[in-house]
Amino acid sequence: MSNRVLTALATLAALAAAPVAAQEYSFQVAHTNAAGEVQDMGLQKMKDLLEAKTDGAATLEIFAGGQLGDEQQTVEGVMLGSLDIGMTSNAMLSNYVDDYKVFDLPFLFPSIPSLGEKVDANFDMMEDSANGAGFQLLAVFSSGIRHLMTSEPVETIADLEGMKIRTMQNPIHVEAFRAYGANPTPMSYSELYGALQSGVVDGAEGASTGYDGMKFYEVAPSFALVGWLNMTAPVTMKKDAFDALPEDIQTALMEAGAEAASWQRQYVVDQEQPLLDSFAEMGVTITEPDTAPFIEASQPLYESQLTTDGQKALFDALTSE
């Protein structure tokens, strides 16, 4: 056998034995927001950062729009290990990570930057809470400031009296809208458009990004700027699965998550006014009710819903000067 053939065979053997650097770790990520919404854009940013930090050895495969199930199925998929990473509203995750119920309280943070500052300063505490429930917290994205989308304009809190308002499947949200005089109607996000269209509900609470992304303005042409909730969207994976990863991949995931969250929260802020302007151009009736009665009606929730030492400790940390 010639030296040339031997050299060629040796080269082929070396190539076959060499590790494949590209995408050794591909993490499936699921969420229920539309592709291109602010939450999805945050995950796209996280994907780019993760690939850069690992030289392409790790990536995210993102499934938007509830392709892999609703929010409850997303959380349970992460818990069971059938889904690598999930991003849901805090309102759903707090049913499993009890301390996170703090973030469901109305009017807790005046702005998205103020929320981000407190989250970043207390991330270790939040991570411990997630770990205790079997999750690894990777990032805390923003789902925007929540307002009201309705079939008829809401000018004051009194206009909500008896209105069927869709809320998330979260006890604090239900109690909040009961306190505002509405008839809260919990249901899955995937059912909301049809429920608004058919009149099963008279309205819903939600952010401008969702109102735009899901085209809710087609079936709920009034938008009231109440700002009742500054919603977070935690990104999590199963703690056991995270702990089983090589240390460099763990570090890359955490760094990519933190950097993507900072970028994404500012992106949400930047989108708000252009979206409101676009709603007005489409003929949406935009109102600005006095929020003082909403804030007053929300106060009893702060005492009734914070029941554990963990919740109270996280609340104190997040609200301290």
Short mmCIF file of C-alpha atoms in Angstrom, two decimals:
data_model
loop_
_atom_site.label_atom_id
_atom_site.label_comp_id
_atom_site.label_asym_id
_atom_site.label_seq_id
_atom_site.Cartn_x
_atom_site.Cartn_y
_atom_site.Cartn_z
CA MET A 1 0.00 0.00 0.00
CA SER A 2 1.42 3.35 -1.02
CA ASN A 3 2.37 6.08 1.43
CA ARG A 4 -0.24 8.33 -0.20
CA VAL A 5 -3.02 5.80 0.52
CA LEU A 6 -1.78 5.27 4.07
CA THR A 7 -1.76 9.00 4.66
CA ALA A 8 -5.29 9.34 3.29
CA LEU A 9 -6.55 6.52 5.49
CA ALA A 10 -4.88 8.03 8.54
CA THR A 11 -6.49 11.39 7.81
CA LEU A 12 -9.94 9.83 7.47
CA ALA A 13 -9.47 7.93 10.72
CA ALA A 14 -8.44 11.11 12.52
CA LEU A 15 -11.48 12.98 11.21
CA ALA A 16 -13.79 10.17 12.28
CA ALA A 17 -12.33 10.17 15.77
CA ALA A 18 -12.40 13.96 16.19
CA PRO A 19 -15.21 15.38 18.34
CA VAL A 20 -17.99 17.23 16.59
CA ALA A 21 -17.87 20.74 17.99
CA ALA A 22 -21.06 22.12 16.49
CA GLN A 23 -24.26 21.81 18.49
CA GLU A 24 -23.29 19.06 20.91
CA TYR A 25 -26.08 20.42 23.11
CA SER A 26 -29.38 21.44 21.51
CA PHE A 27 -31.96 22.51 24.08
CA GLN A 28 -35.63 22.53 23.12
CA VAL A 29 -37.35 25.66 24.47
CA ALA A 30 -41.12 26.14 24.50
CA HIS A 31 -43.38 29.11 25.14
CA THR A 32 -46.93 30.18 24.24
CA ASN A 33 -46.31 33.67 22.86
CA ALA A 34 -46.36 34.36 19.15
CA ALA A 35 -43.10 34.20 17.24
CA GLY A 36 -41.64 37.70 17.11
CA GLU A 37 -43.25 38.87 20.36
CA VAL A 38 -40.93 40.36 22.96
CA GLN A 39 -40.59 37.11 24.93
CA ASP A 40 -39.68 35.19 21.78
CA MET A 41 -37.16 37.88 20.81
CA GLY A 42 -35.49 37.46 24.20
CA LEU A 43 -35.05 33.75 23.57
CA GLN A 44 -33.65 34.44 20.11
CA LYS A 45 -31.11 36.75 21.74
CA MET A 46 -30.30 34.08 24.33
CA LYS A 47 -29.77 31.55 21.53
CA ASP A 48 -27.30 33.83 19.73
CA LEU A 49 -25.41 34.52 22.95
CA LEU A 50 -25.27 30.84 23.91
CA GLU A 51 -23.92 29.86 20.51
CA ALA A 52 -21.29 32.61 20.68
CA LYS A 53 -20.19 31.67 24.20
CA THR A 54 -19.82 27.97 23.31
CA ASP A 55 -18.39 28.38 19.80
CA GLY A 56 -21.51 26.69 18.47
CA ALA A 57 -21.37 23.70 20.81
CA ALA A 58 -24.73 24.61 22.38
CA THR A 59 -27.87 26.12 20.91
CA LEU A 60 -31.57 26.60 21.57
CA GLU A 61 -34.35 25.16 19.41
CA ILE A 62 -37.27 27.51 20.05
CA PHE A 63 -40.92 26.45 19.73
CA ALA A 64 -43.22 29.47 19.88
CA GLY A 65 -46.98 29.85 19.97
CA GLY A 66 -47.78 26.87 22.17
CA GLN A 67 -46.52 24.32 19.65
CA LEU A 68 -45.50 22.00 22.49
CA GLY A 69 -48.46 22.73 24.77
CA ASP A 70 -50.01 25.41 26.93
CA GLU A 71 -48.26 27.07 29.87
CA GLN A 72 -49.17 24.39 32.40
CA GLN A 73 -47.94 21.67 30.04
CA THR A 74 -44.75 23.68 29.51
CA VAL A 75 -43.98 23.87 33.24
CA GLU A 76 -44.85 20.22 33.77
CA GLY A 77 -42.73 19.22 30.77
CA VAL A 78 -39.72 20.90 32.38
CA MET A 79 -40.48 19.22 35.71
CA LEU A 80 -40.73 15.80 34.08
CA GLY A 81 -37.67 16.33 31.91
CA SER A 82 -39.57 15.84 28.65
CA LEU A 83 -38.85 19.49 27.78
CA ASP A 84 -35.40 21.03 28.21
CA ILE A 85 -36.31 24.66 28.87
CA GLY A 86 -39.59 26.49 29.37
CA MET A 87 -40.57 30.13 29.43
CA THR A 88 -43.96 30.93 30.92
CA SER A 89 -45.65 33.77 32.70
CA ASN A 90 -44.72 34.08 36.35
CA ALA A 91 -48.43 33.64 37.06
CA MET A 92 -48.19 30.01 35.94
CA LEU A 93 -44.77 29.22 37.40
CA SER A 94 -45.75 30.64 40.80
CA ASN A 95 -48.22 27.77 41.15
CA TYR A 96 -45.12 25.56 41.43
CA VAL A 97 -42.50 27.95 42.88
CA ASP A 98 -44.48 29.30 45.81
CA ASP A 99 -42.19 32.23 46.63
CA TYR A 100 -42.75 33.70 43.15
CA LYS A 101 -46.34 34.61 44.07
CA VAL A 102 -44.80 37.91 45.17
CA PHE A 103 -44.46 38.86 41.48
CA ASP A 104 -48.20 38.35 40.94
CA LEU A 105 -49.10 41.21 43.30
CA PRO A 106 -50.61 44.25 41.54
CA PHE A 107 -48.72 47.55 41.22
CA LEU A 108 -45.56 46.12 42.82
CA PHE A 109 -43.07 47.79 40.45
CA PRO A 110 -43.61 51.20 38.80
CA SER A 111 -41.61 50.38 35.66
CA ILE A 112 -39.81 47.61 33.83
CA PRO A 113 -36.34 49.08 34.57
CA SER A 114 -37.16 49.21 38.29
CA LEU A 115 -38.32 45.59 38.17
CA GLY A 116 -35.16 44.55 36.34
CA GLU A 117 -32.95 46.29 38.88
CA LYS A 118 -34.61 44.46 41.78
CA VAL A 119 -34.59 41.11 40.00
CA ASP A 120 -30.90 41.36 39.15
CA ALA A 121 -30.01 42.41 42.71
CA ASN A 122 -31.92 39.47 44.20
CA PHE A 123 -31.33 36.82 41.52
CA ASP A 124 -29.51 34.47 43.94
CA MET A 125 -32.49 34.50 46.27
CA MET A 126 -34.86 33.79 43.39
CA GLU A 127 -32.57 31.03 42.16
CA ASP A 128 -32.68 29.37 45.59
CA SER A 129 -36.49 29.46 45.54
CA ALA A 130 -36.53 27.83 42.11
CA ASN A 131 -34.00 25.20 43.17
CA GLY A 132 -36.17 24.29 46.14
CA ALA A 133 -38.99 23.44 43.74
CA GLY A 134 -36.74 21.45 41.40
CA PHE A 135 -36.08 24.17 38.80
CA GLN A 136 -32.98 26.03 37.67
CA LEU A 137 -33.71 29.69 36.97
CA LEU A 138 -31.84 30.81 33.84
CA ALA A 139 -33.32 34.25 33.20
CA VAL A 140 -36.15 36.61 34.09
CA PHE A 141 -37.66 38.25 31.01
CA SER A 142 -40.41 40.86 30.92
CA SER A 143 -43.89 40.23 29.57
CA GLY A 144 -44.62 43.93 29.75
CA ILE A 145 -46.98 46.09 31.74
CA ARG A 146 -50.49 44.60 31.82
CA HIS A 147 -53.54 46.62 30.82
CA LEU A 148 -57.16 45.85 29.86
CA MET A 149 -58.52 44.87 26.44
CA THR A 150 -62.31 44.99 26.25
CA SER A 151 -65.25 45.03 23.87
CA GLU A 152 -66.47 48.34 25.32
CA PRO A 153 -64.28 51.20 26.63
CA VAL A 154 -63.28 51.21 30.29
CA GLU A 155 -63.09 54.79 31.56
CA THR A 156 -63.16 54.11 35.31
CA ILE A 157 -62.95 51.15 37.67
CA ALA A 158 -66.75 51.29 37.95
CA ASP A 159 -67.03 50.25 34.30
CA LEU A 160 -65.64 46.83 35.23
CA GLU A 161 -68.62 46.05 37.47
CA GLY A 162 -69.93 42.65 36.41
CA MET A 163 -67.75 42.42 33.27
CA LYS A 164 -66.39 38.95 32.50
CA ILE A 165 -62.64 39.49 32.38
CA ARG A 166 -60.31 36.69 31.38
CA THR A 167 -57.41 36.25 33.79
CA MET A 168 -54.58 33.80 33.93
CA GLN A 169 -55.13 30.63 35.91
CA ASN A 170 -53.68 32.21 39.03
CA PRO A 171 -55.45 32.80 42.37
CA ILE A 172 -53.99 36.27 42.97
CA HIS A 173 -55.07 37.47 39.53
CA VAL A 174 -58.56 36.15 40.14
CA GLU A 175 -58.80 37.89 43.51
CA ALA A 176 -57.43 41.12 42.08
CA PHE A 177 -60.12 41.39 39.43
CA ARG A 178 -62.80 40.39 41.89
CA ALA A 179 -61.59 43.31 44.02
CA TYR A 180 -61.90 45.58 40.97
CA GLY A 181 -65.57 44.60 40.63
CA ALA A 182 -65.21 42.33 37.61
CA ASN A 183 -66.25 38.72 37.17
CA PRO A 184 -62.82 37.06 36.72
CA THR A 185 -62.82 34.15 34.29
CA PRO A 186 -59.61 32.10 34.28
CA MET A 187 -58.82 30.34 31.00
CA SER A 188 -55.92 29.24 28.85
CA TYR A 189 -54.28 31.88 26.66
CA SER A 190 -54.89 29.72 23.59
CA GLU A 191 -58.66 29.98 24.15
CA LEU A 192 -58.77 33.75 24.59
CA TYR A 193 -59.23 34.98 21.01
CA GLY A 194 -62.23 32.71 20.47
CA ALA A 195 -63.69 33.63 23.85
CA LEU A 196 -63.47 37.36 23.03
CA GLN A 197 -64.86 36.82 19.55
CA SER A 198 -67.86 34.81 20.79
CA GLY A 199 -68.58 36.98 23.83
CA VAL A 200 -67.76 34.26 26.36
CA VAL A 201 -65.72 37.00 28.03
CA ASP A 202 -66.11 40.78 27.76
CA GLY A 203 -62.41 41.45 27.98
CA ALA A 204 -59.06 40.37 29.33
CA GLU A 205 -55.98 41.71 31.01
CA GLY A 206 -52.80 41.68 28.97
CA ALA A 207 -49.78 43.56 27.66
CA SER A 208 -49.64 45.68 24.52
CA THR A 209 -47.24 43.20 22.94
CA GLY A 210 -49.72 40.35 23.29
CA TYR A 211 -52.60 42.57 22.18
CA ASP A 212 -50.63 43.23 19.01
CA GLY A 213 -49.01 39.82 18.48
CA MET A 214 -52.25 37.85 18.83
CA LYS A 215 -54.34 40.51 17.02
CA PHE A 216 -56.73 40.80 19.95
CA TYR A 217 -57.64 44.29 18.71
CA GLU A 218 -59.79 42.54 16.10
CA VAL A 219 -62.14 41.21 18.79
CA ALA A 220 -61.51 43.62 21.68
CA PRO A 221 -61.21 47.11 20.14
CA SER A 222 -60.79 49.03 23.41
CA PHE A 223 -57.54 49.23 25.39
CA ALA A 224 -57.44 50.76 28.89
CA LEU A 225 -54.02 51.78 30.21
CA VAL A 226 -54.33 50.55 33.79
CA GLY A 227 -50.86 49.07 34.26
CA TRP A 228 -52.13 46.78 36.98
CA LEU A 229 -49.22 44.30 36.77
CA ASN A 230 -45.56 44.38 35.75
CA MET A 231 -45.33 40.81 34.48
CA THR A 232 -42.20 38.66 34.45
CA ALA A 233 -41.52 35.63 32.27
CA PRO A 234 -39.01 33.31 33.98
CA VAL A 235 -36.91 30.95 31.87
CA THR A 236 -36.28 27.65 33.63
CA MET A 237 -35.03 24.12 33.20
CA LYS A 238 -35.07 21.08 35.45
CA LYS A 239 -32.40 21.47 38.12
CA ASP A 240 -31.23 17.84 37.86
CA ALA A 241 -30.81 18.24 34.10
CA PHE A 242 -28.89 21.49 34.56
CA ASP A 243 -26.62 19.95 37.21
CA ALA A 244 -25.79 17.07 34.85
CA LEU A 245 -24.37 19.45 32.22
CA PRO A 246 -20.64 20.21 31.96
CA GLU A 247 -19.64 23.24 33.99
CA ASP A 248 -18.75 25.31 30.92
CA ILE A 249 -22.22 24.75 29.42
CA GLN A 250 -23.86 25.64 32.74
CA THR A 251 -21.87 28.87 32.86
CA ALA A 252 -22.70 29.71 29.25
CA LEU A 253 -26.43 29.15 29.86
CA MET A 254 -26.45 31.38 32.94
CA GLU A 255 -24.43 34.15 31.27
CA ALA A 256 -26.52 34.02 28.10
CA GLY A 257 -29.70 34.12 30.17
CA ALA A 258 -28.60 37.13 32.22
CA GLU A 259 -27.41 39.12 29.21
CA ALA A 260 -30.47 38.25 27.15
CA ALA A 261 -32.77 39.28 30.01
CA SER A 262 -31.13 42.68 30.32
CA TRP A 263 -31.42 43.22 26.56
CA GLN A 264 -34.99 41.91 26.41
CA ARG A 265 -36.35 44.08 29.21
CA GLN A 266 -35.07 47.22 27.49
CA TYR A 267 -36.49 45.95 24.20
CA VAL A 268 -39.94 45.72 25.82
CA VAL A 269 -39.66 49.33 27.01
CA ASP A 270 -38.65 50.47 23.53
CA GLN A 271 -41.67 48.74 21.91
CA GLU A 272 -44.40 50.19 24.14
CA GLN A 273 -45.06 53.64 22.68
CA PRO A 274 -44.77 52.60 19.02
CA LEU A 275 -47.33 49.87 19.69
CA LEU A 276 -49.74 52.28 21.36
CA ASP A 277 -49.35 54.65 18.43
CA SER A 278 -50.12 51.83 16.01
CA PHE A 279 -53.26 50.89 17.96
CA ALA A 280 -54.54 54.45 17.73
CA GLU A 281 -53.90 54.45 13.98
CA MET A 282 -55.95 51.24 13.65
CA GLY A 283 -58.91 52.84 15.40
CA VAL A 284 -58.53 51.22 18.82
CA THR A 285 -60.17 53.24 21.59
CA ILE A 286 -57.42 53.93 24.13
CA THR A 287 -58.45 55.16 27.58
CA GLU A 288 -56.46 56.11 30.68
CA PRO A 289 -58.54 55.38 33.79
CA ASP A 290 -57.50 56.83 37.15
CA THR A 291 -55.38 54.07 38.70
CA ALA A 292 -55.80 55.24 42.32
CA PRO A 293 -59.00 53.20 42.90
CA PHE A 294 -57.29 50.11 41.43
CA ILE A 295 -54.28 50.57 43.70
CA GLU A 296 -56.50 51.04 46.75
CA ALA A 297 -58.54 47.94 45.93
CA SER A 298 -55.32 45.94 45.56
CA GLN A 299 -53.91 46.67 49.03
CA PRO A 300 -55.68 43.85 50.92
CA LEU A 301 -53.99 41.33 48.61
CA TYR A 302 -50.61 42.24 50.04
CA GLU A 303 -51.64 40.83 53.41
CA SER A 304 -53.92 37.99 52.33
CA GLN A 305 -51.66 36.49 49.67
CA LEU A 306 -48.24 36.65 51.34
CA THR A 307 -48.56 33.74 53.73
CA THR A 308 -45.14 32.03 53.95
CA ASP A 309 -41.81 33.13 55.37
CA GLY A 310 -40.21 32.64 51.94
CA GLN A 311 -42.74 34.89 50.23
CA LYS A 312 -42.41 37.58 52.89
CA ALA A 313 -38.59 37.47 52.74
CA LEU A 314 -38.57 37.83 48.94
CA PHE A 315 -41.17 40.62 49.12
CA ASP A 316 -39.04 42.51 51.66
CA ALA A 317 -35.93 42.08 49.48
CA LEU A 318 -37.68 43.28 46.34
CA THR A 319 -39.33 46.29 47.96
CA SER A 320 -36.46 47.50 50.18
CA GLU A 321 -34.75 50.77 49.30
#
